JSON list of C-alpha atoms and ligand atoms in Angstrom, two decimals:
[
{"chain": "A", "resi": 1, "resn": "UNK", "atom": "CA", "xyz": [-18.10, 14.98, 29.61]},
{"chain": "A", "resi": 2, "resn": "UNK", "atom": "CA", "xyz": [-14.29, 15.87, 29.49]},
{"chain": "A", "resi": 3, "resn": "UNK", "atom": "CA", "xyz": [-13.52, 13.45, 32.19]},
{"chain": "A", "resi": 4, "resn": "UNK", "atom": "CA", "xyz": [-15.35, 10.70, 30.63]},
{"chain": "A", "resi": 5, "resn": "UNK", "atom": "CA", "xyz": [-12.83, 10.80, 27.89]},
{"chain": "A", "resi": 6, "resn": "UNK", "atom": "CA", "xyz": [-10.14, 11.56, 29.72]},
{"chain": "A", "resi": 7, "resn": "UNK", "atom": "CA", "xyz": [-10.63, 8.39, 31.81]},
{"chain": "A", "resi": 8, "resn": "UNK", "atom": "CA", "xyz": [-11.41, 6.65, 28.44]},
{"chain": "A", "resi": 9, "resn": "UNK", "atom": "CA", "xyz": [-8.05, 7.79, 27.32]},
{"chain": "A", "resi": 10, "resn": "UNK", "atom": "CA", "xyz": [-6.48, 6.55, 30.19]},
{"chain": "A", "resi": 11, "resn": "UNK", "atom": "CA", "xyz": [-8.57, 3.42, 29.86]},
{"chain": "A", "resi": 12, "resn": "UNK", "atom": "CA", "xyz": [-6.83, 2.71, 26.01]},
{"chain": "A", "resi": 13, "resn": "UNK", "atom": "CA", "xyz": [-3.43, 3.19, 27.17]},
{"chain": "A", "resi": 14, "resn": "UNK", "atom": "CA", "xyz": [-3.76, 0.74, 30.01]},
{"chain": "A", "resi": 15, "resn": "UNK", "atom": "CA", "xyz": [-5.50, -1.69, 27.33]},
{"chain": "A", "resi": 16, "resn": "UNK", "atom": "CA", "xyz": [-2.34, -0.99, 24.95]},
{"chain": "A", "resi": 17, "resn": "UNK", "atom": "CA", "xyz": [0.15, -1.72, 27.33]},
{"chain": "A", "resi": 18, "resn": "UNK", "atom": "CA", "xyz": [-1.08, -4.93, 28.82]},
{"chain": "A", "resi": 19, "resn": "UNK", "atom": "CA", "xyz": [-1.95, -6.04, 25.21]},
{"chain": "A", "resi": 20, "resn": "UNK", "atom": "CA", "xyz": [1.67, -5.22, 24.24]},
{"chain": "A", "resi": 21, "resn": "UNK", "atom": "CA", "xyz": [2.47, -7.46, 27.52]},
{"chain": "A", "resi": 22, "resn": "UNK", "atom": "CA", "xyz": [0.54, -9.92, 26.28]},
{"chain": "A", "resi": 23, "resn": "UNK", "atom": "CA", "xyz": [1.65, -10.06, 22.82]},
{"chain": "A", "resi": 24, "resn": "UNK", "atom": "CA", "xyz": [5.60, -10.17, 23.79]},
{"chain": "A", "resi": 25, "resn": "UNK", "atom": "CA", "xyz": [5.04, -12.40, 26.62]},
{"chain": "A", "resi": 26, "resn": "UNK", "atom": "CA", "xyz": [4.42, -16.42, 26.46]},
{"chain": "A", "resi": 27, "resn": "UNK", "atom": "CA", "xyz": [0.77, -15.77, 25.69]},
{"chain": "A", "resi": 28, "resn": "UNK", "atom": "CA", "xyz": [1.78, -15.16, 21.73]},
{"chain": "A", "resi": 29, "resn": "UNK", "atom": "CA", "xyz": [4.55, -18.49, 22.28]},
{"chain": "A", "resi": 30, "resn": "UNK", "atom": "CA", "xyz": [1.59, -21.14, 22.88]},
{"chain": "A", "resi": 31, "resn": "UNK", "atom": "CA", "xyz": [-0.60, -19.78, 20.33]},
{"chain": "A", "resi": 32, "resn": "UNK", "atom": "CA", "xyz": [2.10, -20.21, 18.00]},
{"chain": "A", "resi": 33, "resn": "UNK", "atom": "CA", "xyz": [2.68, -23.33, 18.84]},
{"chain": "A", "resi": 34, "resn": "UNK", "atom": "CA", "xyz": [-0.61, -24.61, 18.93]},
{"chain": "A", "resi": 35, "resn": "UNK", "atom": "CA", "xyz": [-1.35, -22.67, 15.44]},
{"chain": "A", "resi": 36, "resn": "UNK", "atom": "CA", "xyz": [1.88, -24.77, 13.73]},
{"chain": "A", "resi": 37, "resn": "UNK", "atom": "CA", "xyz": [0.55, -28.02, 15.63]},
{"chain": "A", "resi": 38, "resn": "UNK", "atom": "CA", "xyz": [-0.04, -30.69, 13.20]},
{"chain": "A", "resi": 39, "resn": "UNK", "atom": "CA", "xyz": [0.03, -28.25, 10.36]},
{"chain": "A", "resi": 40, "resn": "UNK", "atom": "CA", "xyz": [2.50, -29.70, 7.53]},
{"chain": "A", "resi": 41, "resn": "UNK", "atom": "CA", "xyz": [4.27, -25.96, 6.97]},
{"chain": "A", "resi": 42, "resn": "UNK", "atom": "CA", "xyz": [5.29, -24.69, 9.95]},
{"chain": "A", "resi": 43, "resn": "UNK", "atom": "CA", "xyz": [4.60, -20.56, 10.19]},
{"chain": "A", "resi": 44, "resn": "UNK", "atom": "CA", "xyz": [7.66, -18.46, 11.01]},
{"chain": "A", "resi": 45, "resn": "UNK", "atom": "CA", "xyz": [7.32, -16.96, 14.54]},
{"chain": "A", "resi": 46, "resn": "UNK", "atom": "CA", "xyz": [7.81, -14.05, 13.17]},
{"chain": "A", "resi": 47, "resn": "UNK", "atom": "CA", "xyz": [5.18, -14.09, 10.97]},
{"chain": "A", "resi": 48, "resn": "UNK", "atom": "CA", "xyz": [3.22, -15.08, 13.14]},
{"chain": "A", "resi": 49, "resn": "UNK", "atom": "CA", "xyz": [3.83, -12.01, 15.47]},
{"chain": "A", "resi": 50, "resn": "UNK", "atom": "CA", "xyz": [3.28, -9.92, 12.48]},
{"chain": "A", "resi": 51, "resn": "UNK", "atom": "CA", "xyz": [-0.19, -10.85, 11.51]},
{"chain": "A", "resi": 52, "resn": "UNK", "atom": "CA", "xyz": [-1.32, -10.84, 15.11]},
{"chain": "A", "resi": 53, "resn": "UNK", "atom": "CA", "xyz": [-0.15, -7.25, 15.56]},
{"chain": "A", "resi": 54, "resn": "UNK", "atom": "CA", "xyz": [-1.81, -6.42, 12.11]},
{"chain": "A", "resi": 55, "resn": "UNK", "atom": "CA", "xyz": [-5.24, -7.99, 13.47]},
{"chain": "A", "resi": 56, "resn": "UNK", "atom": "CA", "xyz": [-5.05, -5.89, 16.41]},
{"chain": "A", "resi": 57, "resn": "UNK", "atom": "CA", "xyz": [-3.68, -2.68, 15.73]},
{"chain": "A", "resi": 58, "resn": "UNK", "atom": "CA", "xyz": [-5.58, -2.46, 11.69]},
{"chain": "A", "resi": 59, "resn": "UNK", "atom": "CA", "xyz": [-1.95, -1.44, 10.50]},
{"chain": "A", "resi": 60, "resn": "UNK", "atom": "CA", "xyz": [0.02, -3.26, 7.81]},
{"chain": "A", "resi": 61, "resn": "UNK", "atom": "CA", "xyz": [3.80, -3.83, 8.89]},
{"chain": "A", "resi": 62, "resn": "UNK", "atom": "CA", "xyz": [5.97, -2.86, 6.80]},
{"chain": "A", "resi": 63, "resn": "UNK", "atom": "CA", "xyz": [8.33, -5.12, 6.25]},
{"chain": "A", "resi": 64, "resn": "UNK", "atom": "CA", "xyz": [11.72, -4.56, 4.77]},
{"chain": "A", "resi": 65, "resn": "UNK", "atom": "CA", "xyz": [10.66, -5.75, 1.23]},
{"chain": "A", "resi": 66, "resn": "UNK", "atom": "CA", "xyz": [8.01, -3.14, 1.42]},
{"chain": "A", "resi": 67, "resn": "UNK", "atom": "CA", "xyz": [9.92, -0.48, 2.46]},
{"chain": "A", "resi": 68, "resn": "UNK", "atom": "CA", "xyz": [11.61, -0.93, -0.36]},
{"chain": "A", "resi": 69, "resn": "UNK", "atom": "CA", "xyz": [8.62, -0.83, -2.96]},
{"chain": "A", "resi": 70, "resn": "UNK", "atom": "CA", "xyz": [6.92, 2.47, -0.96]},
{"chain": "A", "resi": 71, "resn": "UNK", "atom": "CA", "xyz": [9.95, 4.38, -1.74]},
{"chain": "A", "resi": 72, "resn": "UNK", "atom": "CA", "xyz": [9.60, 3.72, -5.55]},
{"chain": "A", "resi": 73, "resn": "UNK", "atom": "CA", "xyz": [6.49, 3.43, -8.49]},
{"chain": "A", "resi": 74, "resn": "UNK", "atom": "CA", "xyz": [4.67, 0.17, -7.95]},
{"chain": "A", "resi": 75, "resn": "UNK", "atom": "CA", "xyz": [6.34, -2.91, -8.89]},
{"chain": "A", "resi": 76, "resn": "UNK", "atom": "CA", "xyz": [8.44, -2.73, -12.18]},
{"chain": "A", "resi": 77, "resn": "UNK", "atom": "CA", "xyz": [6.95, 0.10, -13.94]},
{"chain": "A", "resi": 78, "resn": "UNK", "atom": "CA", "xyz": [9.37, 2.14, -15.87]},
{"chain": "A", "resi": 79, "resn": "UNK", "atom": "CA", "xyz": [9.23, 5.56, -17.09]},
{"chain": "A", "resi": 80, "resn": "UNK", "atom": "CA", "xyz": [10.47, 4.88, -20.62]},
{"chain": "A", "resi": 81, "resn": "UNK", "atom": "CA", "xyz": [10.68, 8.55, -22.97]},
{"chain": "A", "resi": 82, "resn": "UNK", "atom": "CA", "xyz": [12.47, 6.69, -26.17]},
{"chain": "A", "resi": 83, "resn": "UNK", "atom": "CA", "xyz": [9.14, 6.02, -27.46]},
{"chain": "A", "resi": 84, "resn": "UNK", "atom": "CA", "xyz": [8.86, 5.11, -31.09]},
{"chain": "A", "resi": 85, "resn": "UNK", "atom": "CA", "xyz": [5.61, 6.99, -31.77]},
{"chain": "A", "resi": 86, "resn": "UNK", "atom": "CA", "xyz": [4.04, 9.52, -29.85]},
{"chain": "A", "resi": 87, "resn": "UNK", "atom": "CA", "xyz": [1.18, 8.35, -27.99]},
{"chain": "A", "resi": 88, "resn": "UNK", "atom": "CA", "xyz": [-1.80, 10.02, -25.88]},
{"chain": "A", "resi": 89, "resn": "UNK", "atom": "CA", "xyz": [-0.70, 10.46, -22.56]},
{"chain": "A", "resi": 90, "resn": "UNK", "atom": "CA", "xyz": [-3.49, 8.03, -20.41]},
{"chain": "A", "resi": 91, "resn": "UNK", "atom": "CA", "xyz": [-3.43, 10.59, -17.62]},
{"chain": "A", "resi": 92, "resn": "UNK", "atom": "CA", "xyz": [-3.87, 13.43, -18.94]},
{"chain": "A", "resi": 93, "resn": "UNK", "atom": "CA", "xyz": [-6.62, 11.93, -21.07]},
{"chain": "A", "resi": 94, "resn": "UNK", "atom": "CA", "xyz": [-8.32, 10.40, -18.04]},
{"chain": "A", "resi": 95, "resn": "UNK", "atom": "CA", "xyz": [-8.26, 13.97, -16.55]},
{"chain": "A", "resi": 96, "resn": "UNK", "atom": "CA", "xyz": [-10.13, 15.46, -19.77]},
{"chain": "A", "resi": 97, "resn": "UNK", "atom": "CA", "xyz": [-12.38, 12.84, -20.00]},
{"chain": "A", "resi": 98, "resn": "UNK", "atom": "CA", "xyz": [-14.04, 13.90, -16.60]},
{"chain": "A", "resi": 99, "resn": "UNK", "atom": "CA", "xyz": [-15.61, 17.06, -18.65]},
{"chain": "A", "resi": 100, "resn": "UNK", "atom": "CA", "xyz": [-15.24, 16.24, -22.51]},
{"chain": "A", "resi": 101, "resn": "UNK", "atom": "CA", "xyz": [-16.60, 13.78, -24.63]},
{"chain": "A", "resi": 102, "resn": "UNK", "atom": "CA", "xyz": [-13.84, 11.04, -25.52]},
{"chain": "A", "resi": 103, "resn": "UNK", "atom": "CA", "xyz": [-13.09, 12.31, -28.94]},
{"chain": "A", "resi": 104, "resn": "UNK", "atom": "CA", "xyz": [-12.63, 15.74, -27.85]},
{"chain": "A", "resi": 105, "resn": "UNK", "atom": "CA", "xyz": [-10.72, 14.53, -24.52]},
{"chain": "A", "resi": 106, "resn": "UNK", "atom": "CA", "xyz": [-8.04, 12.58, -27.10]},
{"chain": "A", "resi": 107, "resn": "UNK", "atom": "CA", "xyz": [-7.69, 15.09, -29.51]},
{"chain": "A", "resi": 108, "resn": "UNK", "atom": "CA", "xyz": [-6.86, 17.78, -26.73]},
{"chain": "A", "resi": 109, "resn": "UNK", "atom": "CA", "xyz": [-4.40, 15.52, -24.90]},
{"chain": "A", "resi": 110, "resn": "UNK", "atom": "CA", "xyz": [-0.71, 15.70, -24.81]},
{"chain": "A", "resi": 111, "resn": "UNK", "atom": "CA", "xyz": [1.05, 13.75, -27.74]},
{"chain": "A", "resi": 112, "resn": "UNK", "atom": "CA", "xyz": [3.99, 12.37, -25.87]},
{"chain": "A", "resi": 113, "resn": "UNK", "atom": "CA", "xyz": [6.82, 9.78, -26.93]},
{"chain": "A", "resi": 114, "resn": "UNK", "atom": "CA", "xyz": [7.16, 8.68, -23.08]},
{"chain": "A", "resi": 115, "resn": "UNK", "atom": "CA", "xyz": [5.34, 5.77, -21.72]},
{"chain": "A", "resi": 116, "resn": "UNK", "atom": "CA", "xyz": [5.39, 3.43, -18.86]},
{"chain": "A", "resi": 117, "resn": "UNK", "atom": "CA", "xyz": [7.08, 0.39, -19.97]},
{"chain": "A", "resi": 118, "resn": "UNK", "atom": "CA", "xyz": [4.95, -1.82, -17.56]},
{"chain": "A", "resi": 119, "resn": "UNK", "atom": "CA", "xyz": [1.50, -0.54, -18.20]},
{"chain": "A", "resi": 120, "resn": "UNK", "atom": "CA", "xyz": [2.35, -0.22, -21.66]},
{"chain": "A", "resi": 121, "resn": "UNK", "atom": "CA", "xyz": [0.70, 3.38, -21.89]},
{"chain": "A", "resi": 122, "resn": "UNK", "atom": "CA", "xyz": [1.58, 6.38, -22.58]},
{"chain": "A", "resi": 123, "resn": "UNK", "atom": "CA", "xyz": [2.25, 8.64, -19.56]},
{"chain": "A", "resi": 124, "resn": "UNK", "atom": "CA", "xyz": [3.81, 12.37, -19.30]},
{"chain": "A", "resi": 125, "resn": "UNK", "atom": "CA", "xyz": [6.51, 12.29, -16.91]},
{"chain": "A", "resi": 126, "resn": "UNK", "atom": "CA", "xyz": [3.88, 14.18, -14.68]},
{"chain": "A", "resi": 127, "resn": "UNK", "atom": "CA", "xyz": [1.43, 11.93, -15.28]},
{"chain": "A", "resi": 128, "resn": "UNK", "atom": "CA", "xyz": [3.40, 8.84, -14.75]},
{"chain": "A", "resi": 129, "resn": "UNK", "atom": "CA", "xyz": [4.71, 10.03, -11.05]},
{"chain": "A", "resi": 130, "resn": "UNK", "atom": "CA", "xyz": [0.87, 11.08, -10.10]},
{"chain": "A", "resi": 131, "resn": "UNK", "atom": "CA", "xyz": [-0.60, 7.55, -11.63]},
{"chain": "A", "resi": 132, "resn": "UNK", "atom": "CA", "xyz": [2.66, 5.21, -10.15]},
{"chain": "A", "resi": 133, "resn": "UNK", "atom": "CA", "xyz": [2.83, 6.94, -6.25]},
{"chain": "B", "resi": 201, "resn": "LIG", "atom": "ZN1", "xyz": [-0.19, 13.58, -18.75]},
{"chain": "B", "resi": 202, "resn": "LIG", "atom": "ZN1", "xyz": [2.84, 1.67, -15.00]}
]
């Protein structure tokens, strides 16, 4: 049984690197060319490359705008604490909910003047990281 999936192993790697030969070689070129062919906007080779790879290996690439969005919250959301009134904090409230009745889940969560500017609800600062990461 072991050497079944050791050969199996071996059997991915070899699949991996001639796919990788494939993929880099003139193989990924043509297609390219005869995906843009006849098509009025023209798809960046790179792109191209990109969504192939995805297709194959199941992985988004990240690319260096999403880099950039992974290290922060989610699009423009904003952790805003100069509230004007204090609001129920969404995530703590959700949490409650899970084992009170909504009436006793809002009167038992936090009263907070901090809220997330995007979602336009009010968030705890540790709710806010937990709902925005
Ligand atoms: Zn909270
Ligand atoms: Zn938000």
């Amino acid at each position: 049984m072991s050497s079944y999936y050791s050969s199996l192993k071996r059997g991915v790697k070899w699949f991996r690197k001639v796919m990788m030969d494939i993929l880099f070689g003139t193989v990924i070129i043509n297609s390219w060319v005869l995906y843009n062919h006849g098509k009025p906007v023209q798809m960046p080779k790179k792109n191209f490359m990109e969504a192939i790879i995805e297709a194959l290996t199941q992985v988004p690439i990240l690319t260096e705008t999403a880099n950039e969005c992974a290290a922060m919250p989610k699009t423009n959301h904003t952790f805003e604490n100069k509230g004007i009134k204090r609001r129920n904090c969404a995530g703590c409230y959700n949490k409650l909910r899970a084992t009170l009745n909504s009436k006793d889940a809002q009167r038992k969560t936090k009263k907070i003047k901090s809220y997330c500017g995007e979602c336009n609800k009010g968030y705890c600062a540790k709710c806010f990281y937990e709902n925005h990461l």
